[in-house]
PDB file of C-alpha atoms in Angstrom:
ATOM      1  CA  UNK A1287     187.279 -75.336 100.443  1.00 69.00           C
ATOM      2  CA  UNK A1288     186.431 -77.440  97.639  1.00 93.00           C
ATOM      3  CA  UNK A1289     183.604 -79.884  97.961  1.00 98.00           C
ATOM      4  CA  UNK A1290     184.990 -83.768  98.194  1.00 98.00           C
ATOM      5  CA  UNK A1291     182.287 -85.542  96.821  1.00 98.00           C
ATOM      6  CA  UNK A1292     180.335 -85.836  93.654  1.00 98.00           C
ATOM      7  CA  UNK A1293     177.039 -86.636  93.809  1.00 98.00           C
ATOM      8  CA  UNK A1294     176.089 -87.975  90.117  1.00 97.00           C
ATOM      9  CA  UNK A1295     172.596 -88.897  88.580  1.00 97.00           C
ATOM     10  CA  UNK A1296     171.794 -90.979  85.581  1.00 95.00           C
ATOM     11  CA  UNK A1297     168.310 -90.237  83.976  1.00 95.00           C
ATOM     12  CA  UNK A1298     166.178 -91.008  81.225  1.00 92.00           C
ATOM     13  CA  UNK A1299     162.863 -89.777  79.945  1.00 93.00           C
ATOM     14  CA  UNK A1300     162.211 -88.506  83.814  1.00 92.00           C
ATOM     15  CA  UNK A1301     163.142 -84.282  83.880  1.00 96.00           C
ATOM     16  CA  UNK A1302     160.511 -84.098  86.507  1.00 94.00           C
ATOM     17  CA  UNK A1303     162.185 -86.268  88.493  1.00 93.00           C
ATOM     18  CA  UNK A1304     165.388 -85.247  88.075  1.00 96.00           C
ATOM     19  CA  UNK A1305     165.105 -81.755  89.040  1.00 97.00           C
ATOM     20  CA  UNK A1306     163.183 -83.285  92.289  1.00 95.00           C
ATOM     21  CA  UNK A1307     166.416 -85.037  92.904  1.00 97.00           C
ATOM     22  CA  UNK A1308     168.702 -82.556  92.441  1.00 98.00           C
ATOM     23  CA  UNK A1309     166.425 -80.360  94.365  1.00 98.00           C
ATOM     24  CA  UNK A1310     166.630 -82.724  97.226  1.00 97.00           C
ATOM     25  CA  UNK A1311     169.813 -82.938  97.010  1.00 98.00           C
ATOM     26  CA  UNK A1312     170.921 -79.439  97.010  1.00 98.00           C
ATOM     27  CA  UNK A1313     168.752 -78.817 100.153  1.00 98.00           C
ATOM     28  CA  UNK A1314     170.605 -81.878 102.210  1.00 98.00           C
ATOM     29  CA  UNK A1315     174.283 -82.039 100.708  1.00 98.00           C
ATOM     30  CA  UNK A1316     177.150 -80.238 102.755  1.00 98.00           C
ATOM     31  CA  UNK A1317     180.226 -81.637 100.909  1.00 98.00           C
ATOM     32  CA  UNK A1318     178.967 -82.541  97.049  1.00 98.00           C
ATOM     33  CA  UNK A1319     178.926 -81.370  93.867  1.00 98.00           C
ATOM     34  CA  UNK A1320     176.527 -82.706  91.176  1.00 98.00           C
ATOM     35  CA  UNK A1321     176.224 -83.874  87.684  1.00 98.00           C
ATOM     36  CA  UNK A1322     173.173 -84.934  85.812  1.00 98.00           C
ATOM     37  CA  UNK A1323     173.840 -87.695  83.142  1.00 98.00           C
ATOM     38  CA  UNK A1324     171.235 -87.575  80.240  1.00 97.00           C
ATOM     39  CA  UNK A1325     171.662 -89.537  76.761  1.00 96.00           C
ATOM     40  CA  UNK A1326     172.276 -87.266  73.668  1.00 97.00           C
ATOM     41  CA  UNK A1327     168.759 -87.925  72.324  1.00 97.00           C
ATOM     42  CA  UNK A1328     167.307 -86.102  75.512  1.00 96.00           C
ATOM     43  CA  UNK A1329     169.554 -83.738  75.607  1.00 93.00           C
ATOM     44  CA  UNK A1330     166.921 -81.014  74.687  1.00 96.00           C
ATOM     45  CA  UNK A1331     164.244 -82.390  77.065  1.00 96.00           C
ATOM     46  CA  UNK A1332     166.315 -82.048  80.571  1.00 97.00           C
ATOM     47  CA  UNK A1333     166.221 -78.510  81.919  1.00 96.00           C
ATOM     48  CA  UNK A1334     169.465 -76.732  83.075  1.00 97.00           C
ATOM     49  CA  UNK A1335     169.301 -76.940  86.819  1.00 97.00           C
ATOM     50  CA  UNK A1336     170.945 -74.140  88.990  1.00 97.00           C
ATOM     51  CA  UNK A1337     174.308 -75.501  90.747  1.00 98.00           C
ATOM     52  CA  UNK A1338     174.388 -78.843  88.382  1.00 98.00           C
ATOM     53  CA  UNK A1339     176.769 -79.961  85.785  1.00 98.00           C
ATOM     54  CA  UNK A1340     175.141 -81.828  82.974  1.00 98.00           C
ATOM     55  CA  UNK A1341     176.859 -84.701  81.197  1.00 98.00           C
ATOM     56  CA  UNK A1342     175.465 -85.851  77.631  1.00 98.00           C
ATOM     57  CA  UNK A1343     176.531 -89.500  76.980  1.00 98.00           C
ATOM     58  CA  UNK A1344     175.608 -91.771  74.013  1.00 97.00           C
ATOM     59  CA  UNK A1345     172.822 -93.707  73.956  1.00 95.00           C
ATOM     60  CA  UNK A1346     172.341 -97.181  74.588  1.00 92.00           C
ATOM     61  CA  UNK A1347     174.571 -97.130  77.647  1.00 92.00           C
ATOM     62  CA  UNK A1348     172.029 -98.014  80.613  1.00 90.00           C
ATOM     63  CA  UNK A1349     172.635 -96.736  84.354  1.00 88.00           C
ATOM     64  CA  UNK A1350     175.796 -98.202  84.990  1.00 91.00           C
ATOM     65  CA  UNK A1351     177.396 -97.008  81.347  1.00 94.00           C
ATOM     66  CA  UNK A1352     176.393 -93.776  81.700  1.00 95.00           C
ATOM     67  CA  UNK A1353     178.593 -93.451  85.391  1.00 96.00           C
ATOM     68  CA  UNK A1354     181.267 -95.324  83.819  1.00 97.00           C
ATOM     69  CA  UNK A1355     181.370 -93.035  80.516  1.00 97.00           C
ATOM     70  CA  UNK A1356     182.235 -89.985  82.631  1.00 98.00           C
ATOM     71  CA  UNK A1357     184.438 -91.264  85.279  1.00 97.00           C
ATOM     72  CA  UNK A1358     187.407 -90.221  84.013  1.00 96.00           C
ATOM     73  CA  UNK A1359     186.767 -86.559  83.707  1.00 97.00           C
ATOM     74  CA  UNK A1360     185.755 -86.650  87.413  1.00 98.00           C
ATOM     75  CA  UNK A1361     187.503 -89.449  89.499  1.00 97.00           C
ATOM     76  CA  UNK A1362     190.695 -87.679  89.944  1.00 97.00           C
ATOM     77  CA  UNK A1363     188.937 -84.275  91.451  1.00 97.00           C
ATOM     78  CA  UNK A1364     187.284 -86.232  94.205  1.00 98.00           C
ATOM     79  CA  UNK A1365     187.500 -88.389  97.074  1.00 98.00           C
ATOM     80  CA  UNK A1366     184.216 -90.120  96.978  1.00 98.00           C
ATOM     81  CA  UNK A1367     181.639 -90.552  94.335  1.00 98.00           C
ATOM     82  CA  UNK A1368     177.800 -91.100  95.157  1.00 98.00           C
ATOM     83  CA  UNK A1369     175.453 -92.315  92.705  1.00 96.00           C
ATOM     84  CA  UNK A1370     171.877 -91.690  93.298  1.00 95.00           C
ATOM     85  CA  UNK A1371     168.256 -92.316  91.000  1.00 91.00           C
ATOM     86  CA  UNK A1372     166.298 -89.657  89.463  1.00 94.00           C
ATOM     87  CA  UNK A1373     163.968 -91.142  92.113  1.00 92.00           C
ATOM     88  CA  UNK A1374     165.139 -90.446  95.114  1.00 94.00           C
ATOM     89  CA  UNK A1375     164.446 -88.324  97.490  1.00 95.00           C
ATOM     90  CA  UNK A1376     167.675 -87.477  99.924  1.00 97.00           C
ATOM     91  CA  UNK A1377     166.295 -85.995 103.298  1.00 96.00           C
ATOM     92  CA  UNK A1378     168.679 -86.629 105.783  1.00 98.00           C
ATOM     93  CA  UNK A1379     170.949 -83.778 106.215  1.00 98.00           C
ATOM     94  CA  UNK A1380     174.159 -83.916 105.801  1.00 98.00           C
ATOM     95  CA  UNK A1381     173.624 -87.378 104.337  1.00 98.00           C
ATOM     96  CA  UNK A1382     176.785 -87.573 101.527  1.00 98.00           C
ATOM     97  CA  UNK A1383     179.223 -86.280 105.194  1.00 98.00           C
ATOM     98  CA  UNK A1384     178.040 -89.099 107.192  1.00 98.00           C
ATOM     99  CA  UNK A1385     178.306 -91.467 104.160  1.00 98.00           C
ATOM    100  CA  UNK A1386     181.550 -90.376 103.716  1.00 98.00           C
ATOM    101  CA  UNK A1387     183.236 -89.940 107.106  1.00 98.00           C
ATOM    102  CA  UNK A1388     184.147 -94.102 107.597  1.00 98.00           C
ATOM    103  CA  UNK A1389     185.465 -93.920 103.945  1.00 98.00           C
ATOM    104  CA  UNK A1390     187.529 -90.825 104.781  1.00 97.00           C
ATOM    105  CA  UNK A1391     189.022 -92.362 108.186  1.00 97.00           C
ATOM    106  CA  UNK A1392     190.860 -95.356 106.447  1.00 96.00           C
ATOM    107  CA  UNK A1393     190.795 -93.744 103.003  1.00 97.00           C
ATOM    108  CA  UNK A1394     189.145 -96.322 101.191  1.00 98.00           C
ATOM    109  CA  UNK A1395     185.420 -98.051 101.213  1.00 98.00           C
ATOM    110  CA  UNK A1396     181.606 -97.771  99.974  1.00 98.00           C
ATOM    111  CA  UNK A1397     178.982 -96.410 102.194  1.00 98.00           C
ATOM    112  CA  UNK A1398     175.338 -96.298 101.934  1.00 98.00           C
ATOM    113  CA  UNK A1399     172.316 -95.433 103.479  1.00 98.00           C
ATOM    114  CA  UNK A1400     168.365 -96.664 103.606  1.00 97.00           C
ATOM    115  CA  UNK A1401     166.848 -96.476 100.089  1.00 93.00           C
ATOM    116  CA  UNK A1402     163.511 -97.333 102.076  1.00 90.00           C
ATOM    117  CA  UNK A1403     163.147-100.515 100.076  1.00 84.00           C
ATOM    118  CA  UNK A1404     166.013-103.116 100.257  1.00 82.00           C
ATOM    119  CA  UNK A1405     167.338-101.499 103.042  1.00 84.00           C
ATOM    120  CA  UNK A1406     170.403-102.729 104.616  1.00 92.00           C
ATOM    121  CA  UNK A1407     170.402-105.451 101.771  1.00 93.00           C
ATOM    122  CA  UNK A1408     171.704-103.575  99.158  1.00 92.00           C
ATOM    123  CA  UNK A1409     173.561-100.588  98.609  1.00 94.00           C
ATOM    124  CA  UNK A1410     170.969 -99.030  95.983  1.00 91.00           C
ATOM    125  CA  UNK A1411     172.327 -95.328  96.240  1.00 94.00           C
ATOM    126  CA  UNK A1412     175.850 -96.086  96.784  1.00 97.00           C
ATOM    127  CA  UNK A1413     179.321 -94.028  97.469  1.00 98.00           C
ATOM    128  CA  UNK A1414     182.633 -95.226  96.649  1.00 98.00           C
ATOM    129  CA  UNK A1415     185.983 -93.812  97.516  1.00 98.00           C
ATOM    130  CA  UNK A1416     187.468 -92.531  94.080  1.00 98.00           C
ATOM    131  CA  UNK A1417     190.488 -94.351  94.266  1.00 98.00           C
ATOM    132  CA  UNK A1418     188.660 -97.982  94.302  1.00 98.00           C
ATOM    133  CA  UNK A1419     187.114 -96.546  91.428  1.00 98.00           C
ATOM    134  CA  UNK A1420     190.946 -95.602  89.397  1.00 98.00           C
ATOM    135  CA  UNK A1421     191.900 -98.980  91.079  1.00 97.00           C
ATOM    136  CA  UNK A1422     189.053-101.349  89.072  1.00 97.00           C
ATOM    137  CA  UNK A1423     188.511 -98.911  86.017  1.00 97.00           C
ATOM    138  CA  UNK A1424     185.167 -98.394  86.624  1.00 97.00           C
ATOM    139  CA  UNK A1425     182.815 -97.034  88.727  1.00 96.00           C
ATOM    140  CA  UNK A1426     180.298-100.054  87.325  1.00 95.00           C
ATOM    141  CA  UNK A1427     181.036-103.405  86.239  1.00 95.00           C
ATOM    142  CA  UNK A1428     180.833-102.819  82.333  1.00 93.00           C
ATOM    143  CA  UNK A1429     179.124-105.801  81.541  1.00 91.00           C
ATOM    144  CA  UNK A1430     175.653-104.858  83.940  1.00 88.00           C
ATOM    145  CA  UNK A1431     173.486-102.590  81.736  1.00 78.00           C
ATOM    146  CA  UNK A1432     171.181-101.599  84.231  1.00 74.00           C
ATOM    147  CA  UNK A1433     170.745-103.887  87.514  1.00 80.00           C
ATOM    148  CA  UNK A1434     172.991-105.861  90.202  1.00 87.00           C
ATOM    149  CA  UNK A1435     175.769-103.296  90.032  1.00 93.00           C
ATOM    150  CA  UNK A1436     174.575-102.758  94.113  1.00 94.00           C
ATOM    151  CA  UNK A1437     175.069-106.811  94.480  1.00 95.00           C
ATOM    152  CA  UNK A1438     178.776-105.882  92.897  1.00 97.00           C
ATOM    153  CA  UNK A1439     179.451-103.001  95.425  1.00 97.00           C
ATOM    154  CA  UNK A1440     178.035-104.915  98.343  1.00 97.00           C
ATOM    155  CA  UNK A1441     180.191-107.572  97.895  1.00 97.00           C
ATOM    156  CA  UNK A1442     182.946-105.754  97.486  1.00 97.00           C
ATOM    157  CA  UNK A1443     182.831-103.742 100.178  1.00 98.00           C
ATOM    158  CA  UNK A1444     182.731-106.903 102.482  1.00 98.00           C
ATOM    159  CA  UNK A1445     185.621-108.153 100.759  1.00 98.00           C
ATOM    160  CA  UNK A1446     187.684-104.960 101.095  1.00 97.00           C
ATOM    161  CA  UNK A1447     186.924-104.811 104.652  1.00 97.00           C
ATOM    162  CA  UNK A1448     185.050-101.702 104.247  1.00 98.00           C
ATOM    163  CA  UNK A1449     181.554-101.661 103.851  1.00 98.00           C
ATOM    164  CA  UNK A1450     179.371 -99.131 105.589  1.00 98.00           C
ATOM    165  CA  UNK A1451     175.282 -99.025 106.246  1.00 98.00           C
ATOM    166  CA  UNK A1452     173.786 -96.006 107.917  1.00 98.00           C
ATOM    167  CA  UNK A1453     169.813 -96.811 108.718  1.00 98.00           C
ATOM    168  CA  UNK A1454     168.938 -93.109 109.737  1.00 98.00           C
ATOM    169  CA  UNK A1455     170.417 -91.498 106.494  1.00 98.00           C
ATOM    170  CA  UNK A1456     167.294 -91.648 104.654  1.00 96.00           C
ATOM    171  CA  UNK A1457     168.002 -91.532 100.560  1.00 96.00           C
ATOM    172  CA  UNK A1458     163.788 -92.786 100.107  1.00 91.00           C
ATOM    173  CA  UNK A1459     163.651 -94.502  97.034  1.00 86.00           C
ATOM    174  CA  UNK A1460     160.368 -93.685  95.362  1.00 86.00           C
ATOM    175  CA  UNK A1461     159.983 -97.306  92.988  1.00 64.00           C
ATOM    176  CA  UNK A1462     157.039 -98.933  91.788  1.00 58.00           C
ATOM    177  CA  UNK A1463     157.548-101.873  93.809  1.00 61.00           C
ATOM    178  CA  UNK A1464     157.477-100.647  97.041  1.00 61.00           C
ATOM    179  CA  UNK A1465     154.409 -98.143  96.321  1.00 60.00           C
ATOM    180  CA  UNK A1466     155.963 -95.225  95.830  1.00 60.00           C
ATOM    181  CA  UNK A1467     155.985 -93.070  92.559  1.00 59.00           C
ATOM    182  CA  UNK A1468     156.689 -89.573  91.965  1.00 52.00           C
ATOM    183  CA  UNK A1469     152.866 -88.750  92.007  1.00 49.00           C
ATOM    184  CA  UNK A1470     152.852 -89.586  95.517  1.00 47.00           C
ATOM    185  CA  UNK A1471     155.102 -86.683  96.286  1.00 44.00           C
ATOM    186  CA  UNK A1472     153.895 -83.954  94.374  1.00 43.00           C
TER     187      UNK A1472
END
């Protein structure tokens, strides 16, 4: 059976990170695929990782361009799409079934789980069903570069009727601000 969900991650100047991710992720997922996004001018510095697509976008696009500049190669061959940092740690298994199981039972929604930092606030490392995504034309709003794109999905999601936070799936978001940098975790 094919997997339902893609599980994609947008990265810049951070291989070290990335292949933590992905390694994370490959330990905890039970229904995703993956794709790394990495702008052309890195495109030599990212490693090939085992059992992950790679995507090479133009530069200049920021987080939220580099989702949207692949969507439509993917968002017809899934049901859900999760989008999570090159630093974050997933380590709740199972994590993108649970995420995806409310989604799946009305067939629309976003889900999300605790980044470890804003919590139930925001939906930092978010999944969308894919056909909200065909339905807006994006998996971003084009005009955020970088930030406030999980302020756009939250609200959403409460306006759609369909919003969904799970405290004990654990997607530990390793950012300055709360302490936590890669170093810590070698």
């Amino acid at each position: 059976m094919a997997n339902t969900n893609l599980t994609l991650i947008g990265t810049r100047s951070r291989p070290h990170n990335a292949v933590r991710a992905f390694d994370a992720l490959k330990r905890n997922s039970t229904i995703s695929d993956f794709v790394m996004i990495i702008n052309e001018d890195q495109a030599d510095m990212y490693p090939d990782i085992d059992g992950v697509t790679t995507e090479v976008v133009a530069n200049g696009l920021g987080c939220n361009g580099k989702a949207n500049a692949i969507m439509d190669k993917y968002v017809d061959r899934y049901e859900t799409i999760s989008g999570i940092d090159d630093d974050t740690v997933v380590q709740t298994l199972a994590w993108d079934a649970i995420l995806c199981e409310p989604i799946k039972e009305i067939s629309y929604g976003v889900s999300y789980g605790n980044d470890g930092l804003r919590g139930e606030a925001l939906p930092t490392k978010v999944t969308i069903s894919t056909n909200i995504i065909k339905a807006l034309g994006f998996y971003a709003p084009p005009v955020l570069f970088h930030s406030y794109a999980d302020n756009f999905w939250k609200k959403m999601g409460e306006d759609i009727g369909s919003l969904h936070y799970f405290e004990n799936v654990n997607l530990e978001h390793l950012h300055w601000t709360n302490g936590k940098l890669y170093r810590d975790w070698e």
